[in-house]
Coordinates of C-alpha atoms and ligand atoms in Angstrom, one line a residue:
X79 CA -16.0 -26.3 -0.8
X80 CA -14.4 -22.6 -0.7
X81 CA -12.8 -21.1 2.5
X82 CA -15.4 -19.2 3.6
X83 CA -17.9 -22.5 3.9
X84 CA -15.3 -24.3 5.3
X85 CA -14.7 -21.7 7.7
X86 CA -18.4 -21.7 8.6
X87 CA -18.5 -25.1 9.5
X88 CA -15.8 -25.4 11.7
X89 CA -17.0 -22.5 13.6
X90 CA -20.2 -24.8 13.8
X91 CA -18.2 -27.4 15.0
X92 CA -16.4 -25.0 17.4
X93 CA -20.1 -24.0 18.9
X94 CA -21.7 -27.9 18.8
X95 CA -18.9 -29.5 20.5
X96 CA -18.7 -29.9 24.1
X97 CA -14.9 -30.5 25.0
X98 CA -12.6 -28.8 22.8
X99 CA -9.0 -29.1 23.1
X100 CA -6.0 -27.1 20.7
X101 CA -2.2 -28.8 20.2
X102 CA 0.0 -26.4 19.0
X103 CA 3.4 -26.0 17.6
X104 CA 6.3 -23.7 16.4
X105 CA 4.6 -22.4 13.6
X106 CA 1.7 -20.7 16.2
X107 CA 4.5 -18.3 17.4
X108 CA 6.2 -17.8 13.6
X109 CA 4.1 -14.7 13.2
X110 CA 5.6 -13.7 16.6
X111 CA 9.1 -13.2 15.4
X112 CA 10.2 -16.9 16.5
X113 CA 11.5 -18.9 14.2
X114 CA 10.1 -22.7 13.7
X115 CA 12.7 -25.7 13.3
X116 CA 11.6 -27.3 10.3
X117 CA 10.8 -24.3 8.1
X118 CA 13.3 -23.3 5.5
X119 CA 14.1 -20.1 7.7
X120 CA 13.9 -22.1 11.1
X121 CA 16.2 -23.4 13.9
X122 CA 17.6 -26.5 12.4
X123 CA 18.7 -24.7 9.3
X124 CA 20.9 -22.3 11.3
X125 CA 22.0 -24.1 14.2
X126 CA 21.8 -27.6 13.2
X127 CA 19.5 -30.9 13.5
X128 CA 21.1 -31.4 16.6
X129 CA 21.1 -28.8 18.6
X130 CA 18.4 -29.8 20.7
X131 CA 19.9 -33.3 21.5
X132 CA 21.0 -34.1 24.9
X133 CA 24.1 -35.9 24.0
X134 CA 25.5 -33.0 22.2
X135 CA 24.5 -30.8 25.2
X136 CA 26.4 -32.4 27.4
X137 CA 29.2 -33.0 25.0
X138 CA 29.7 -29.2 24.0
X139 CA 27.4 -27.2 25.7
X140 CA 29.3 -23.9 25.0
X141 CA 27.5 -24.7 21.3
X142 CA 23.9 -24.5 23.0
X143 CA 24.9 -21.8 25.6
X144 CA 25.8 -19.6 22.1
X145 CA 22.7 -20.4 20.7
X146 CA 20.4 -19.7 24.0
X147 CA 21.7 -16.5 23.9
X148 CA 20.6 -15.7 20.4
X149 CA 17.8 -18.1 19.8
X150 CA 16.4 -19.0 23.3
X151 CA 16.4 -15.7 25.7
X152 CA 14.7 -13.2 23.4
X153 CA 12.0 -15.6 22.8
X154 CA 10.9 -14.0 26.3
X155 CA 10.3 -10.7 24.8
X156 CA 8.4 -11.8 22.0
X157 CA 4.7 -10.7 22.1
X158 CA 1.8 -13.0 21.5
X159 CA -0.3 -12.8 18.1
X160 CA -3.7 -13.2 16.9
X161 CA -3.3 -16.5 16.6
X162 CA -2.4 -16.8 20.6
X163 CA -5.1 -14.0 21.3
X164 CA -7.8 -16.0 18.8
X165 CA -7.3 -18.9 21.3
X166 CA -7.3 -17.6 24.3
X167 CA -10.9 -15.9 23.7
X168 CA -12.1 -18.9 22.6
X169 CA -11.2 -20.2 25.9
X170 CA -12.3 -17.4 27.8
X171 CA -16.3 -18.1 26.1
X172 CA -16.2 -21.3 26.7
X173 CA -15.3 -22.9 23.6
X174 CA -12.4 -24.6 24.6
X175 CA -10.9 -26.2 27.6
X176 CA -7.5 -26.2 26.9
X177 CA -4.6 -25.6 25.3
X178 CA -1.7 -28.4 24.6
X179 CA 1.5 -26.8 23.4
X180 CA 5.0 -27.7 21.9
X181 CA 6.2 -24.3 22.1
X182 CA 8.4 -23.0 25.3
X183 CA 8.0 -19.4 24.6
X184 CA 5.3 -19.0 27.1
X185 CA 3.1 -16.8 24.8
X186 CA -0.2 -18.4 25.4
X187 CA -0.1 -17.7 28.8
X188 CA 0.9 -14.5 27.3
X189 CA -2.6 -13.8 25.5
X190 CA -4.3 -14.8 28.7
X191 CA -5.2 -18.2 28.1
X192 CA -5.6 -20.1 31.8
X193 CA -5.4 -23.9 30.5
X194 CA -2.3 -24.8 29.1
X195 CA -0.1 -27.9 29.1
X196 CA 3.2 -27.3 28.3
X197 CA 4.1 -30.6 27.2
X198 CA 8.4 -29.2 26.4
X199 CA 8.6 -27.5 29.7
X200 CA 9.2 -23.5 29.1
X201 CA 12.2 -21.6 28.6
X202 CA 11.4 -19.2 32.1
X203 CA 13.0 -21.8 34.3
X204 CA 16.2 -22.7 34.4
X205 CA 18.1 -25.2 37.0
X206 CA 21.3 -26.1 38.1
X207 CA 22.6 -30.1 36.9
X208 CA 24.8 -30.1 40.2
X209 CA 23.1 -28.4 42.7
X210 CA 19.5 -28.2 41.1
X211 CA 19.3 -24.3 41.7
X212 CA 16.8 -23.0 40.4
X213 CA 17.0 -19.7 37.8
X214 CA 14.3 -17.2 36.8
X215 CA 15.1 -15.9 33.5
X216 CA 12.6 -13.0 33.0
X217 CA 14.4 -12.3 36.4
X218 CA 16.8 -9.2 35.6
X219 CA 19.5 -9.9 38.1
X220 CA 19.4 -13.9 37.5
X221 CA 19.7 -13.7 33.8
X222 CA 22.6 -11.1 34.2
X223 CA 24.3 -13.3 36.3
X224 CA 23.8 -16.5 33.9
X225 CA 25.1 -14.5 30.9
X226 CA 28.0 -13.4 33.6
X227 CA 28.9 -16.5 33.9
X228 CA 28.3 -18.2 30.4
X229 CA 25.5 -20.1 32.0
X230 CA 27.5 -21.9 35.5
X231 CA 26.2 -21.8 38.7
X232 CA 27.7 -20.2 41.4
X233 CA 28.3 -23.9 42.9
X234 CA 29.9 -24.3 39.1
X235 CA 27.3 -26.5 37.6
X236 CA 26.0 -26.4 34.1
X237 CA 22.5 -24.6 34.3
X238 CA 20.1 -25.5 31.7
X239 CA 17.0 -24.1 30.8
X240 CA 13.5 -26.8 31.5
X241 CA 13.2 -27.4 28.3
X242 CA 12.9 -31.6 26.7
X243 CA 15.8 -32.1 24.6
X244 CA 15.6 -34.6 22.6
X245 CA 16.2 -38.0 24.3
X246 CA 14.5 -36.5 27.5
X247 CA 11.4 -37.2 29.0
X248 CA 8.8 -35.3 28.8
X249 CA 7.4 -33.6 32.0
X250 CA 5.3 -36.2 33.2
X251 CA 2.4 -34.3 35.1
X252 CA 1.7 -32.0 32.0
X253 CA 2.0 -35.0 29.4
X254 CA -0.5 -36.9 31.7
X255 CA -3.0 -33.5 32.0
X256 CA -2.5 -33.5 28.0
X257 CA -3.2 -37.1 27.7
X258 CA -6.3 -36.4 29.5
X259 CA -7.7 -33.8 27.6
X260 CA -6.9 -35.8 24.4
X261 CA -8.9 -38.8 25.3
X262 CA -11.6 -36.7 26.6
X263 CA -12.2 -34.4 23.3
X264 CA -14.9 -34.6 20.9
X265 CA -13.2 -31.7 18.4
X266 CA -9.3 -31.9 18.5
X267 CA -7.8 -29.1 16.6
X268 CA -3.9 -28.9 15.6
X269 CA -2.3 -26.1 14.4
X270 CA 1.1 -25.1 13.4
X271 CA 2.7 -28.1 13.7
X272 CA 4.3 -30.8 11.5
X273 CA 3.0 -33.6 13.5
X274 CA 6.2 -35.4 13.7
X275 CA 7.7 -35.0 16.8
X276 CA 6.7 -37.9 19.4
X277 CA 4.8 -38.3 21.7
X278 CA 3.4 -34.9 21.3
X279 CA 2.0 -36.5 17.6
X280 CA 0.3 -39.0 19.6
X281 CA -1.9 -36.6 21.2
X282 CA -4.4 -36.4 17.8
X283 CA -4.4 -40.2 17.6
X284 CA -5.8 -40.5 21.1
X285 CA -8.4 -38.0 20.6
X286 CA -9.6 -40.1 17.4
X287 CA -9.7 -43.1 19.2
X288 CA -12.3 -41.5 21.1
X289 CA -13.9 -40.7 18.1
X290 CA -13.3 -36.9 18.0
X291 CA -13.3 -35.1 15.2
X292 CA -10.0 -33.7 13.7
X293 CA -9.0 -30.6 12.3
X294 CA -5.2 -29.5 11.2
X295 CA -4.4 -26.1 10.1
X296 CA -0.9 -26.1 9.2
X297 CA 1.0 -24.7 6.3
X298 CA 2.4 -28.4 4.4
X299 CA 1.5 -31.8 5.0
X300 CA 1.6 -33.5 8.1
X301 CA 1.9 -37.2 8.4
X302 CA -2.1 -37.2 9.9
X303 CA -4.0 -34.9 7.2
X304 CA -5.6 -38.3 5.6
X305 CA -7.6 -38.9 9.2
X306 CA -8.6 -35.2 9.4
X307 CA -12.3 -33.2 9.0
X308 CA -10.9 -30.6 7.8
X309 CA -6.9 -29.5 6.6
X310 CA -6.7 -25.7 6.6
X311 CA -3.4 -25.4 4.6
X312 CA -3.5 -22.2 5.1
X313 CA -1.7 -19.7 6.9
X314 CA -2.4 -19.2 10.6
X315 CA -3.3 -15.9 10.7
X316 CA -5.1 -15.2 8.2
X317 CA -7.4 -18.1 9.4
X318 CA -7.3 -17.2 13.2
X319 CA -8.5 -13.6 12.0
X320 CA -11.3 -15.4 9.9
X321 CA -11.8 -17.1 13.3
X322 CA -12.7 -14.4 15.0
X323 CA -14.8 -12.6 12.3
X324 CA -17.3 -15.3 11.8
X325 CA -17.5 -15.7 15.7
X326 CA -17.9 -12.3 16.1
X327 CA -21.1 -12.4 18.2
X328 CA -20.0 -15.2 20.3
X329 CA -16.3 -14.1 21.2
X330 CA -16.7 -10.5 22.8
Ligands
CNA515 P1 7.9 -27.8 13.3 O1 8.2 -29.2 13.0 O2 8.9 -26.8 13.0 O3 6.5 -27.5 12.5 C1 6.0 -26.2 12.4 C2 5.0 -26.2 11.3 O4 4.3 -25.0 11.3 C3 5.5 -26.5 9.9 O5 4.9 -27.5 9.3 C4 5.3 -25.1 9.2 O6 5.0 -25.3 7.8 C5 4.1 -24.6 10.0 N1 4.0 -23.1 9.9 C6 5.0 -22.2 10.2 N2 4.5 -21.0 10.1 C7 3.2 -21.1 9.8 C8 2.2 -20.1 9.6 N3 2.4 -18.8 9.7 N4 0.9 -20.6 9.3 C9 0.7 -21.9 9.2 N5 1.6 -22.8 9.4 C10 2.9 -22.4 9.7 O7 7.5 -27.6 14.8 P2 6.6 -28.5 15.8 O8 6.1 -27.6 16.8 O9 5.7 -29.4 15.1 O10 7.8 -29.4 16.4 C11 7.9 -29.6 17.7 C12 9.1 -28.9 18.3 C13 9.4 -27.5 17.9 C14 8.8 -28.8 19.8 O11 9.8 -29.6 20.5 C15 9.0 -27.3 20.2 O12 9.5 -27.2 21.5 C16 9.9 -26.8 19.2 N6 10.0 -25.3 18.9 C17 9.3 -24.5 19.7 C18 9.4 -23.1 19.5 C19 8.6 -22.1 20.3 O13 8.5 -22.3 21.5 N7 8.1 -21.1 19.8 C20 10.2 -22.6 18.4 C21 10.9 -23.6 17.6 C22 10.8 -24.9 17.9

């Protein structure tokens, strides 16, 4: 089947089904300006597999303070992009209840979408190990002070962002809101991510269980393509603006 029919029939499925949920991952934000990790651009090629591991946080965390400061704080200037903005109107006409996302740049919320389960916390908040302040970062004076200081607490402590590194857990409430939506969804659309990172990869597993349909768009294989609808290897904007051609009528 071409594009454009299989475009056509997911919008279909978009307007048939009655509880719609979206996962999303790095690459929803790549068109953003923010690098993904697994890409041959992304994180892990320039900082390393590990800089997200809470061991090696602890261990050095000068390494992670250097790359907050390059990778992690001007992720709060990045704008949303019609990828964000495609699901966000979606939700706003009904079409989907919610959106379950990977990504702790905050730029769904961005676009305006209400429903969103950050499921790796969000790179806003920030809190102090020893004291357990807590630090705004879009905040002018609080992220001056945090640079100030090479990211201590006035009571000395290590500050680090609310992010789950991995070997954390993951925020329970939002995993169990996620969980939720999962096992309640009849069309369970993933895009922009590899699928590999548990127990966010779960997420589409518990949605088929409940027999929902399931549709990836993601640029490369992921390990749960054979189980879906429809694959849309594609590139995400170029299909979110096809998106919101072909539901035109129904969007604005
Ligand atoms: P990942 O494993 O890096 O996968 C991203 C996927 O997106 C890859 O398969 C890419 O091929 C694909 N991709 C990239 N750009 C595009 C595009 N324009 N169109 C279509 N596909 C594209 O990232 P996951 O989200 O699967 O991994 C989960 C990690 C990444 C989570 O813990 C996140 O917190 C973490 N992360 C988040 C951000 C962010 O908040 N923006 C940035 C980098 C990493």
């Amino acid at each position: 089947m071409d594009f454009d029919k299989l475009i056509e029939k997911f919008c279909e499925m978009l307007k048939t089904s009655k509880f719609v949920v979206a996962l999303t991952g790095a690459g929803v934000s790549v068109p953003s300006g923010i690098p993904d990790f697994r890409s041959p651009n992304g994180l892990y090629a320039k900082y390393g597999q590990d800089i997200f591991e809470i061991d090696e946080f602890y261990k050095n965390p000068d390494r992670f303070y250097n790359f907050a400061k390059e990778g992690l704080i001007p992720m709060l200037s990045a704008q949303p992009n019609v990828v964000h903005h495609m699901l966000a109107k979606l939700e706003k006409a009904g079409m989907l209840k919610g959106v379950i996302t990977q990504n702790i740049d905050g730029l769904h919320q961005k676009a305006g979408s209400k429903n969103v389960a950050e499921i790796h916390g969000s790179v806003r908040i920030w809190n102090c190990l020893k004291c357990t302040k807590r630090y705004e970062i879009l905040d002018d004076g609080q992220r001056e002070f945090l640079l100030s200081t090479n990211f201590r607490c006035s009571c000395g402590g290590l500050v680090k962002p609310n992010i789950t590194f991995f070997g954390e857990m993951l925020p329970m409430g939002e995993f169990a809101k996620a969980q939720k939506w999962a096992e309640s969804s009849d069309l369970f659309i993933t895009l922009g991510t590899s699928l590999v990172v548990y127990p966010a990869a779960q997420l589409p597993i518990y949605a088929l269980r409940n027999r929902a349909k399931l549709v990836i768009v993601n640029k490369g294989e992921t390990p749960l393509d054979r189980y879906a609808t429809f694959k849309f290897d594609i590139d995400l904007t170029e299909f979110s603006n096809k998106i919101l051609e072909t539901l035109n009528t129904f969007l604005n």
